[in-house]
Coordinates of N, CA and C and ligand atoms in Angstrom, one line a residue:
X17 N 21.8 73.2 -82.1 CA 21.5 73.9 -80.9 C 21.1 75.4 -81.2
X18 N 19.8 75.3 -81.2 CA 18.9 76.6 -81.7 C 19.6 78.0 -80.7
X19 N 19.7 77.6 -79.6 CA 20.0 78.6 -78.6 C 21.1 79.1 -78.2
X20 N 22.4 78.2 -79.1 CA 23.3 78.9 -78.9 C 23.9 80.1 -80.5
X21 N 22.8 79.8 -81.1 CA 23.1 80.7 -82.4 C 23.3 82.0 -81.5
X22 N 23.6 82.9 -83.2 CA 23.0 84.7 -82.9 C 22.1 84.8 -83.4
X23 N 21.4 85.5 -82.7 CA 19.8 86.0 -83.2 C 19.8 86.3 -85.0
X24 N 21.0 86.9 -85.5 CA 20.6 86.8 -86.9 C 20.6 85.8 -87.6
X25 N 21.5 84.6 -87.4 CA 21.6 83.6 -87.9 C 20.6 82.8 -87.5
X26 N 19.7 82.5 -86.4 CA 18.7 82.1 -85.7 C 17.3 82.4 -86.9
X27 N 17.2 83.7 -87.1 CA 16.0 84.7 -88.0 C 16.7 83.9 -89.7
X28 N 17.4 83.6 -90.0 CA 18.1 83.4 -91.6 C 17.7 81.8 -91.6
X29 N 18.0 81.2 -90.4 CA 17.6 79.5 -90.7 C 15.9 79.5 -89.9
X30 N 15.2 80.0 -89.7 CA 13.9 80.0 -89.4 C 13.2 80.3 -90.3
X31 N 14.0 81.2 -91.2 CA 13.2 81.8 -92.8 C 13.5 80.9 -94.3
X32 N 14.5 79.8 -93.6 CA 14.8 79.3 -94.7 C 13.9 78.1 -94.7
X33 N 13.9 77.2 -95.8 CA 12.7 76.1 -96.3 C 13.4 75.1 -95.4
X34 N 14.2 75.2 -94.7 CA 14.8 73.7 -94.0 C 13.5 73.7 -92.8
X35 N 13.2 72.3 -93.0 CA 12.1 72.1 -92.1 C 12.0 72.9 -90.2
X36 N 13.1 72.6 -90.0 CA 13.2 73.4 -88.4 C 14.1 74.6 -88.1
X37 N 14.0 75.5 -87.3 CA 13.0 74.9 -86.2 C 11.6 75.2 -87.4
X38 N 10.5 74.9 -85.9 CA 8.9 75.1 -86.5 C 8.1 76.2 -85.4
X39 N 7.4 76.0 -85.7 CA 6.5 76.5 -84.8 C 6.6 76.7 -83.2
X40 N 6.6 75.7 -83.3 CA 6.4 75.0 -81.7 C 7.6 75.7 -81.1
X41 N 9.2 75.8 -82.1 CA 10.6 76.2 -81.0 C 9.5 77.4 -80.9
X42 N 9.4 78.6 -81.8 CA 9.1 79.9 -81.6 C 8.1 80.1 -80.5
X43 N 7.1 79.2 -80.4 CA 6.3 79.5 -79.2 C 7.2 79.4 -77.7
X44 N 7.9 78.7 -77.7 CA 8.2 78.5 -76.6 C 9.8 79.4 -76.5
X45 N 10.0 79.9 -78.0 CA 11.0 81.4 -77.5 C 10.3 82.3 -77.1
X46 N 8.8 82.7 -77.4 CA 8.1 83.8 -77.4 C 7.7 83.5 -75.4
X47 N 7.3 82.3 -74.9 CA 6.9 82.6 -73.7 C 8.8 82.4 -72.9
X48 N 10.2 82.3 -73.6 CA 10.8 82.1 -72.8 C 11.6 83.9 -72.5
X49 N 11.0 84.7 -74.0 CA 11.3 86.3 -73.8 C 10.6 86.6 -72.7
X50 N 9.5 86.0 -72.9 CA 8.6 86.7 -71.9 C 8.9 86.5 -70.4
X51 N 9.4 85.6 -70.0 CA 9.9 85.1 -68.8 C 10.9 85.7 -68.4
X52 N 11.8 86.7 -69.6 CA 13.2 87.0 -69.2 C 12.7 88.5 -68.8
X53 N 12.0 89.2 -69.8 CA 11.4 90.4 -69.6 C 10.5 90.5 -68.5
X54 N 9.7 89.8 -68.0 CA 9.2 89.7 -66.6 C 10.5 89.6 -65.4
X55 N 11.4 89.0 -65.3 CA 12.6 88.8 -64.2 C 13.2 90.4 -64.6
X56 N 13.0 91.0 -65.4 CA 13.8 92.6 -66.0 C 13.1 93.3 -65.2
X57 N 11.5 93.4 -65.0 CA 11.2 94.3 -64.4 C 10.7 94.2 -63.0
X58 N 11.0 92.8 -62.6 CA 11.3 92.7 -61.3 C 13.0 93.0 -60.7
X59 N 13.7 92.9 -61.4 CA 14.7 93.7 -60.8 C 14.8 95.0 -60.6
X60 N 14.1 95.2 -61.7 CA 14.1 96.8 -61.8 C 12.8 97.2 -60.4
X61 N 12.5 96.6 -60.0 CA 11.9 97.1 -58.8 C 12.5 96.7 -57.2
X62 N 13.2 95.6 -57.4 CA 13.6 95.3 -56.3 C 14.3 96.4 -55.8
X63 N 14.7 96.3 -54.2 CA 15.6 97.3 -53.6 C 15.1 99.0 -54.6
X64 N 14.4 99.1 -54.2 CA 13.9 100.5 -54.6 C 12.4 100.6 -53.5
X65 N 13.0 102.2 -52.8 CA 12.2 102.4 -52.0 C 11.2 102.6 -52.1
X66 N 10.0 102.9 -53.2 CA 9.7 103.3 -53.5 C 8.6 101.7 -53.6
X67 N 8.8 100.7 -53.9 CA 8.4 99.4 -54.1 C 8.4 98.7 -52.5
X68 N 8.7 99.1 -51.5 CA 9.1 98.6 -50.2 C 8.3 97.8 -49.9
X69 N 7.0 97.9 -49.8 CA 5.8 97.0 -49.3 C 6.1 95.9 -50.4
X70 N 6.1 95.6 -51.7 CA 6.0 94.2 -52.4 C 7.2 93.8 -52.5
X71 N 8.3 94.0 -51.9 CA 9.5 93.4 -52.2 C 9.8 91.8 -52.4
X72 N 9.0 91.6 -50.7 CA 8.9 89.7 -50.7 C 8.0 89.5 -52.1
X73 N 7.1 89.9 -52.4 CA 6.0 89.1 -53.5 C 7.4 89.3 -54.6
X74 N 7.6 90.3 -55.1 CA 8.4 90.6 -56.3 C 9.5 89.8 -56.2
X75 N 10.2 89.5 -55.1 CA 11.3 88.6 -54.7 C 10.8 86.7 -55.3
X76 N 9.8 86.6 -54.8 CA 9.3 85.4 -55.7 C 9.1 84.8 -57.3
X77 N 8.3 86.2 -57.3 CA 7.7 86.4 -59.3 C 9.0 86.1 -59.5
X78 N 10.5 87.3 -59.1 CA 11.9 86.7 -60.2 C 12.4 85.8 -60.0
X79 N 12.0 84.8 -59.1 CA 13.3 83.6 -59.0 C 12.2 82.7 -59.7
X80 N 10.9 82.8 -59.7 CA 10.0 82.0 -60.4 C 10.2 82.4 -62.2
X81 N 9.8 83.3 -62.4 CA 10.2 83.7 -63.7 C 11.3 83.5 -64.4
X82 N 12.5 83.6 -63.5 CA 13.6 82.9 -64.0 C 13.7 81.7 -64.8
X83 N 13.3 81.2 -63.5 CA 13.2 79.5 -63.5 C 12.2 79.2 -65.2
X84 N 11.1 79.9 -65.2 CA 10.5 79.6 -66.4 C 11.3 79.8 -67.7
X85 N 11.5 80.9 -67.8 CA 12.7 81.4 -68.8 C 13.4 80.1 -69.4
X86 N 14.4 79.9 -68.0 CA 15.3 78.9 -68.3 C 14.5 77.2 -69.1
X87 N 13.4 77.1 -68.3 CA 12.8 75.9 -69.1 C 12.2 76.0 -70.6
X88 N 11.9 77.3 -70.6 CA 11.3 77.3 -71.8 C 12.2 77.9 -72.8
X89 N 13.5 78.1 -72.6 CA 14.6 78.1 -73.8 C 15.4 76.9 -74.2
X90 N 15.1 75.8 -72.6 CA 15.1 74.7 -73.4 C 14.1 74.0 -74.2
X91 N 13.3 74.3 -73.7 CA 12.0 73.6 -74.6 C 12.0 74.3 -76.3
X92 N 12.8 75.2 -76.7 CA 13.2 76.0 -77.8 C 13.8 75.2 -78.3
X93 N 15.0 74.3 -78.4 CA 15.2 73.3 -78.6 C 14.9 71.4 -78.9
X94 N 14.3 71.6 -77.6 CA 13.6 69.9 -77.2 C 12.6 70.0 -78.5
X95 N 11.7 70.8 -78.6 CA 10.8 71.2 -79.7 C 11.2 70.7 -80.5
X96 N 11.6 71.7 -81.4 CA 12.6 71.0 -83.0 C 13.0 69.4 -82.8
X97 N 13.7 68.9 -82.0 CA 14.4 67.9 -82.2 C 13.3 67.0 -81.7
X98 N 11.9 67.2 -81.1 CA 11.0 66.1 -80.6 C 9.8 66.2 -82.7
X99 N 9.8 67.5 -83.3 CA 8.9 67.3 -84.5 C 10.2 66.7 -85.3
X100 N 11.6 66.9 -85.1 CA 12.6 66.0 -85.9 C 11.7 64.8 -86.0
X101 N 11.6 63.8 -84.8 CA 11.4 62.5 -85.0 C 10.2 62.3 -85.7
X102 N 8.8 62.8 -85.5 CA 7.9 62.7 -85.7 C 8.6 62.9 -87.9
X103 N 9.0 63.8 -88.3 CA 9.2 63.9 -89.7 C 10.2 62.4 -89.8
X104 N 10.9 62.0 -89.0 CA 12.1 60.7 -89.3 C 11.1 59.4 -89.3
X105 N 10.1 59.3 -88.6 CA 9.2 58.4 -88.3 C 8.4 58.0 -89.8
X106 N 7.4 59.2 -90.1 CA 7.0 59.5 -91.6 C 7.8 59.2 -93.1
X107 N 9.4 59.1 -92.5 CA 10.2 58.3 -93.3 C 10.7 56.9 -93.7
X108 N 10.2 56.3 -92.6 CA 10.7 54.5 -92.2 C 9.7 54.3 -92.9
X109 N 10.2 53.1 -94.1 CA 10.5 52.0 -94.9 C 8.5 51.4 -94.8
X110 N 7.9 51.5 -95.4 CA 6.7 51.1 -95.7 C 6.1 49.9 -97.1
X111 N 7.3 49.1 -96.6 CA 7.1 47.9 -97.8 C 6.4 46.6 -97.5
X112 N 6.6 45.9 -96.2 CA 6.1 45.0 -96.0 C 5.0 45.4 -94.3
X113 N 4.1 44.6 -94.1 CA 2.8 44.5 -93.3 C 3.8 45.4 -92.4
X114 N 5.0 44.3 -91.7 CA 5.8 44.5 -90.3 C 6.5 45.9 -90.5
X115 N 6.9 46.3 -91.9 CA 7.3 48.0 -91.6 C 6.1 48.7 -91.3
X116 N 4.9 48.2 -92.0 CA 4.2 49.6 -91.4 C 3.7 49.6 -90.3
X117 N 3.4 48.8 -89.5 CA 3.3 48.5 -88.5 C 4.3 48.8 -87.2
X118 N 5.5 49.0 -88.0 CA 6.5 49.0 -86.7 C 6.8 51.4 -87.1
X119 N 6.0 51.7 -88.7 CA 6.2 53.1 -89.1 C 5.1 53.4 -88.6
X120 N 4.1 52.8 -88.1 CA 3.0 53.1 -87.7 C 2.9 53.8 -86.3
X121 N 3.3 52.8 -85.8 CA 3.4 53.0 -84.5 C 5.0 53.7 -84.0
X122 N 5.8 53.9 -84.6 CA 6.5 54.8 -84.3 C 6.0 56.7 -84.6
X123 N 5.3 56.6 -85.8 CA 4.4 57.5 -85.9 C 3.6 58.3 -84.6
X124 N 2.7 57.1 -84.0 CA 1.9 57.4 -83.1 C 3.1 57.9 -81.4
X125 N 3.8 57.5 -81.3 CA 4.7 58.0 -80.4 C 5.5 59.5 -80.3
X126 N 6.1 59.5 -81.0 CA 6.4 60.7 -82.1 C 5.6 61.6 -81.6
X127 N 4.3 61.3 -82.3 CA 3.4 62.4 -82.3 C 2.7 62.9 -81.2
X128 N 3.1 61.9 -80.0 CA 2.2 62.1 -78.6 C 3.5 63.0 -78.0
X129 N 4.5 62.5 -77.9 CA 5.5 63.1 -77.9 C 5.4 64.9 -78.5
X130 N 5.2 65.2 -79.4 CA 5.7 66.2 -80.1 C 4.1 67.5 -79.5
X131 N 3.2 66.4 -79.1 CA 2.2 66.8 -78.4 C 2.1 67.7 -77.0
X132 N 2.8 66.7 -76.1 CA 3.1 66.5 -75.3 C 3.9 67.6 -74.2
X133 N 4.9 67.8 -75.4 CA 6.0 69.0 -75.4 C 5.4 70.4 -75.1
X134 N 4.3 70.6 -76.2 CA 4.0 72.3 -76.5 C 3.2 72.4 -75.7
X135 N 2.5 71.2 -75.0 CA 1.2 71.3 -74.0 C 2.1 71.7 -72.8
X136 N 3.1 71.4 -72.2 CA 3.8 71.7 -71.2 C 4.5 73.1 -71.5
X137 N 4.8 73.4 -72.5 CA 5.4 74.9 -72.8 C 4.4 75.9 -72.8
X138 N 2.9 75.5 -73.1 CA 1.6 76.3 -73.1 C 1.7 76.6 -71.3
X139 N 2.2 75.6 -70.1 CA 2.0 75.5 -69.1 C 2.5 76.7 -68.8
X140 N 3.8 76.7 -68.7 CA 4.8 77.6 -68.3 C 4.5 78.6 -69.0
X141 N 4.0 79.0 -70.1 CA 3.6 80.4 -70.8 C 2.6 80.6 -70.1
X142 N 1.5 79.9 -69.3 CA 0.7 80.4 -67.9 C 0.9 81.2 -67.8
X143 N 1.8 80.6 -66.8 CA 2.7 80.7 -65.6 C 3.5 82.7 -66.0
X144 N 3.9 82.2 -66.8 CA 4.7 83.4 -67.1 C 3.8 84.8 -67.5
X145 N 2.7 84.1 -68.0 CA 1.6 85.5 -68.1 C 1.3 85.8 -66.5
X146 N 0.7 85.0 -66.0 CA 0.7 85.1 -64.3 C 1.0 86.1 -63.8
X147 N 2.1 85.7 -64.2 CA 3.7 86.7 -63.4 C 3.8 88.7 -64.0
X148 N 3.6 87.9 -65.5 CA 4.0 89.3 -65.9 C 2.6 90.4 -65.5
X149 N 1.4 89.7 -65.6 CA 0.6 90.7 -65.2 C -0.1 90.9 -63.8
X150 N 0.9 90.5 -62.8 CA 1.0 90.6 -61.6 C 2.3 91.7 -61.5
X151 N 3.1 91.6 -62.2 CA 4.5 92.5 -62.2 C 3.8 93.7 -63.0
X152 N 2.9 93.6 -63.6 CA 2.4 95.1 -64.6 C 2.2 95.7 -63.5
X153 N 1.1 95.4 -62.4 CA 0.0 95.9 -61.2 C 0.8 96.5 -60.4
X154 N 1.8 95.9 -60.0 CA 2.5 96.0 -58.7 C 3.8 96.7 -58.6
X155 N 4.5 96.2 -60.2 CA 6.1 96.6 -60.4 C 6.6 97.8 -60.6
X156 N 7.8 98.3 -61.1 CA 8.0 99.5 -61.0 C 7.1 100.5 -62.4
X157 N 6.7 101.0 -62.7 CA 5.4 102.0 -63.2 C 6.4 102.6 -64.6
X158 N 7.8 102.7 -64.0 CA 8.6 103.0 -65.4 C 8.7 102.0 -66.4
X159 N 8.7 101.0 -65.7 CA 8.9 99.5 -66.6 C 7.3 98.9 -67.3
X160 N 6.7 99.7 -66.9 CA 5.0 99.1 -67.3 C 4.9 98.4 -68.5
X161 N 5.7 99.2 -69.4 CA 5.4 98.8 -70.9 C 6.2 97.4 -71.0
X162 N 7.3 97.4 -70.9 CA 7.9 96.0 -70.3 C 7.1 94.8 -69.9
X163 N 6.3 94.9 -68.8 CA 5.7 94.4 -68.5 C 4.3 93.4 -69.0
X164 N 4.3 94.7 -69.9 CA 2.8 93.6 -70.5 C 3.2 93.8 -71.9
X165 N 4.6 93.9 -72.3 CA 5.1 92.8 -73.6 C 5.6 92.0 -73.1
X166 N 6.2 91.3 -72.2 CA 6.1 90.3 -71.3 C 4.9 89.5 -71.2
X167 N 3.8 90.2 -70.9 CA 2.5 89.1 -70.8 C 2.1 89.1 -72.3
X168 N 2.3 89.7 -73.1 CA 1.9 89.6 -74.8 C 2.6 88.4 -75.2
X169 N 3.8 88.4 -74.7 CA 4.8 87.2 -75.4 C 4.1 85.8 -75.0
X170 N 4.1 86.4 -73.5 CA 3.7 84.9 -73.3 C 2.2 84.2 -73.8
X171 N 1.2 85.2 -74.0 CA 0.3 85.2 -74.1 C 0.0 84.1 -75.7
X172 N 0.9 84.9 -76.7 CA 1.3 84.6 -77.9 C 2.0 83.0 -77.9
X173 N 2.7 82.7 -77.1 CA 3.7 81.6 -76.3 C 2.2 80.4 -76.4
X174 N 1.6 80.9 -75.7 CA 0.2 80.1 -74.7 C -0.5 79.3 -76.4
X175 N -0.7 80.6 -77.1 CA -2.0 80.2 -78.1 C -0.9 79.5 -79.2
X176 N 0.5 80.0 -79.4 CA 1.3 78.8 -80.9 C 1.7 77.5 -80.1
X177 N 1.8 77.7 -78.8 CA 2.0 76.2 -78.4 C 0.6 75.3 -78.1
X178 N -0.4 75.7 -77.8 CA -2.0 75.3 -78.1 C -2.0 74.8 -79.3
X179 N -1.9 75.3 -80.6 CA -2.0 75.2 -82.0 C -1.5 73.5 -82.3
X180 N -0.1 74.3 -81.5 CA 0.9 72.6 -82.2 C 0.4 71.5 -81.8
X181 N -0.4 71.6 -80.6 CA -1.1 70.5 -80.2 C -1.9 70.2 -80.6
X182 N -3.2 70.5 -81.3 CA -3.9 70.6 -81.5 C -3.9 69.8 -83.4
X183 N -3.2 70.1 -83.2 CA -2.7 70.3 -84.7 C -2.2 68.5 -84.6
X184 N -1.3 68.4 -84.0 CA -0.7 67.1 -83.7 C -1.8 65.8 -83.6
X185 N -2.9 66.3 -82.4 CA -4.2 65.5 -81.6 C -4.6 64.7 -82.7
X186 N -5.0 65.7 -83.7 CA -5.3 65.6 -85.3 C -4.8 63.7 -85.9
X187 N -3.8 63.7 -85.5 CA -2.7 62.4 -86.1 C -2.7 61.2 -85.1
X188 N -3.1 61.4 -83.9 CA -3.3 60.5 -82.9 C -4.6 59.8 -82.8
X189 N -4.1 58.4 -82.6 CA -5.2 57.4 -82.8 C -5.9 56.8 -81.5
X190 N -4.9 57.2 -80.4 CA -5.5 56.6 -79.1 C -6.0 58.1 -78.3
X191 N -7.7 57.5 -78.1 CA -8.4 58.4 -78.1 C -8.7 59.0 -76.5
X192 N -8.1 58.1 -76.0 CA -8.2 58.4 -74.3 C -7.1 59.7 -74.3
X193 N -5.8 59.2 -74.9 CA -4.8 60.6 -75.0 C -5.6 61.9 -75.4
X194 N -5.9 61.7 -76.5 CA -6.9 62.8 -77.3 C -7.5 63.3 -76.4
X195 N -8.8 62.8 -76.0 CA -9.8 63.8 -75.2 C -8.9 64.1 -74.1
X196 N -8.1 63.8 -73.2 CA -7.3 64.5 -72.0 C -6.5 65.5 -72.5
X197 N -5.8 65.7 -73.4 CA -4.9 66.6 -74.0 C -6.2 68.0 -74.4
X198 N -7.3 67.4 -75.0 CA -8.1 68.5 -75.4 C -8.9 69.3 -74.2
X199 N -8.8 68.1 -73.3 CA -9.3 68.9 -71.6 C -8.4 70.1 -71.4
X200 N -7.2 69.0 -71.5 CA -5.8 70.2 -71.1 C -6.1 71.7 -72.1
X201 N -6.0 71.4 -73.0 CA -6.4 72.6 -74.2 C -6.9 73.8 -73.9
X202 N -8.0 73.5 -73.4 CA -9.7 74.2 -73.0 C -9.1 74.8 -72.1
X203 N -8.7 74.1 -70.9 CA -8.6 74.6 -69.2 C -7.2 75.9 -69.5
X204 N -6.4 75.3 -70.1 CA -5.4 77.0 -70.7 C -5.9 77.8 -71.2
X205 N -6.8 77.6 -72.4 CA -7.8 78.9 -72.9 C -8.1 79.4 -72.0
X206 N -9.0 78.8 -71.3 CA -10.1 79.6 -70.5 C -9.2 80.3 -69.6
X207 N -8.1 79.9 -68.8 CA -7.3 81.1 -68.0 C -6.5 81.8 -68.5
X208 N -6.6 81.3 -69.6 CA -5.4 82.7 -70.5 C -6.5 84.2 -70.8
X209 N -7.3 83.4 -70.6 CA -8.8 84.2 -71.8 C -8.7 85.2 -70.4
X210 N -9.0 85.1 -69.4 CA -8.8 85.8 -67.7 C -7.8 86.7 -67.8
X211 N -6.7 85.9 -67.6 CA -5.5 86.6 -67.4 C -4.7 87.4 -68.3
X212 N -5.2 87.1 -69.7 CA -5.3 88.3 -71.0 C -5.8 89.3 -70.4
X213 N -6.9 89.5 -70.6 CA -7.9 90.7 -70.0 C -7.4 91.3 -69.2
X214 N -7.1 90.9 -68.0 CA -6.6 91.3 -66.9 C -5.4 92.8 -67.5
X215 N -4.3 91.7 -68.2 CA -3.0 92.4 -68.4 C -3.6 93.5 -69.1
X216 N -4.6 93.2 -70.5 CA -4.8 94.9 -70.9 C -5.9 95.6 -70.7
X217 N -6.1 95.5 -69.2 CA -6.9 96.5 -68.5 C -6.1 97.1 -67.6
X218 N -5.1 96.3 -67.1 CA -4.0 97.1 -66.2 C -3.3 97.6 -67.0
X219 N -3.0 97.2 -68.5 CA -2.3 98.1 -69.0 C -2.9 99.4 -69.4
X220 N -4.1 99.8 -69.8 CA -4.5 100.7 -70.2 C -4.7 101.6 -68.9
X221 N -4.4 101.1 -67.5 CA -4.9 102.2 -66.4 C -3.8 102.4 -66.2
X222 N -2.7 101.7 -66.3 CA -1.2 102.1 -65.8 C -0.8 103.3 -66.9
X223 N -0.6 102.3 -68.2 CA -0.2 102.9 -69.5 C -0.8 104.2 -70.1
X224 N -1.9 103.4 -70.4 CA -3.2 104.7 -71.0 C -3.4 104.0 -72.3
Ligands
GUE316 N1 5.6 70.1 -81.4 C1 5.5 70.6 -82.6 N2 6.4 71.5 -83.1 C2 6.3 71.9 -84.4 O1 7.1 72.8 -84.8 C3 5.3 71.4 -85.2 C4 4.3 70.5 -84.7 N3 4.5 70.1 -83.4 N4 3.3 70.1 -85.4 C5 3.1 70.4 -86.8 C6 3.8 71.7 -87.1 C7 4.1 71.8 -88.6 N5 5.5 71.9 -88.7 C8 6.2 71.7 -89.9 C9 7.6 72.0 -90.0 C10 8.3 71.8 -91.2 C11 7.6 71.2 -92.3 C12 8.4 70.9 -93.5 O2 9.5 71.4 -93.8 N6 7.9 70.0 -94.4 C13 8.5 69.7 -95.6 C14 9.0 68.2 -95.6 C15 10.3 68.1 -94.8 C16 10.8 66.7 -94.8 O3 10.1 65.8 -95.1 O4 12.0 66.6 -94.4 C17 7.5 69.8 -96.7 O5 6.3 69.8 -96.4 O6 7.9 69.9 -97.9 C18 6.3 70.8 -92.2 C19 5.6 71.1 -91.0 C20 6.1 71.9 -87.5 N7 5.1 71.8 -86.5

């Protein structure tokens, strides 16, 4: 359980040669900081007079942001233990026609699977850029900087969980999966590529 470590021992077994976590947990710690640091500077604006007019919108971003957080520190987890199988799979017994065939096709499961996962964590890293650079524009002006390392994480979250898929698609033989997953792919670039920009243009007019 990746997420109940301490962060040092977390950084000591991520650096070590044991296969997990990989990639994939980190992307989806990177958009679940970002999710927690977005709900930070929506509190930090709530009930402050000074924020009076967005309260209701701000009131949303944090119970939504939350909510992402929380999924995507499981997905910190699910991660590791879904590229587990795919390396356990790569293991089974390759001696007769029926092992490979039964390694083969556990292979291909595995892998849609392990696909599957970071394409949905790319979702919620959206989601969470969304948020945070909607909370840059709007939120409290002390917390700005906050804010769009919040949309950086997630941003970062968006393009290592893209990778892993990508990377995976690679290994997958059924090609209907393939080209829909690579639709999926594209259609997150292209609004990350938006909602990037966005964040560091409001940051540089807020920030400087
Ligand atoms: N959803 C998802 N999450 C990932 O984290 C993910 C992924 N997909 N797709 C591919 C990349 C790559 N990656 C590796 C991790 C460890 C080894 C590793 O330790 N390999 C050992 C072998 C380990 C063994 O066989 O037990 C070696 O090459 O010597 C390799 C590759 C994780 N990834």
């Amino acid at each position: 359980m990746l997420m109940q470590m301490k962060v040092n021992d977390f950084l000591t077994e991520l650096a070590s040669n044991s296969p997990a976590p990989g990639g994939g947990s980190i992307a989806a710690l990177a958009g679940a900081l970002g999710g927690a640091l977005t709900a930070m500077v929506c509190r930090l604006t709530v009930d402050n007079n000074k924020y009076a007019g967005v309260q209701n919108e701000i009131q949303g971003i944090l119970a939504r942001a939350d909510e992402l957080s929380g999924s995507l520190a499981k997905y910190v987890d699910e991660d590791t233990e879904t590229f587990n199988k795919v390396m356990a799979a790569y293991k089974l017994p390759k001696a007769t026609d029926e092992d490979k065939a039964a390694r083969s096709a556990a292979i291909q499961t595995a892998m849609k699977n392990a696909a599957v996962l970071p394409l949905n964590v790319a979702g919620c890293c959206l989601e969470v850029l969304t948020l945070a650079a909607r909370v840059l524009a709007i939120g409290n002006t002390n917390a700005a900087s906050d804010a769009a390392v919040a949309g950086l994480m997630a941003h970062a979250g968006i393009y290592g969980a893209l990778y892993n898929v990508k990377i995976n698609l690679g290994s997958i033989k059924d090609l209907a999966f393939v080209e829909d997953a690579k639709a999926k792919v594209e259609q997150i670039i292209k609004e990350d590529a938006v909602l990037h920009e966005t964040l560091l243009a409001t940051a540089g007019r807020v920030i400087g």
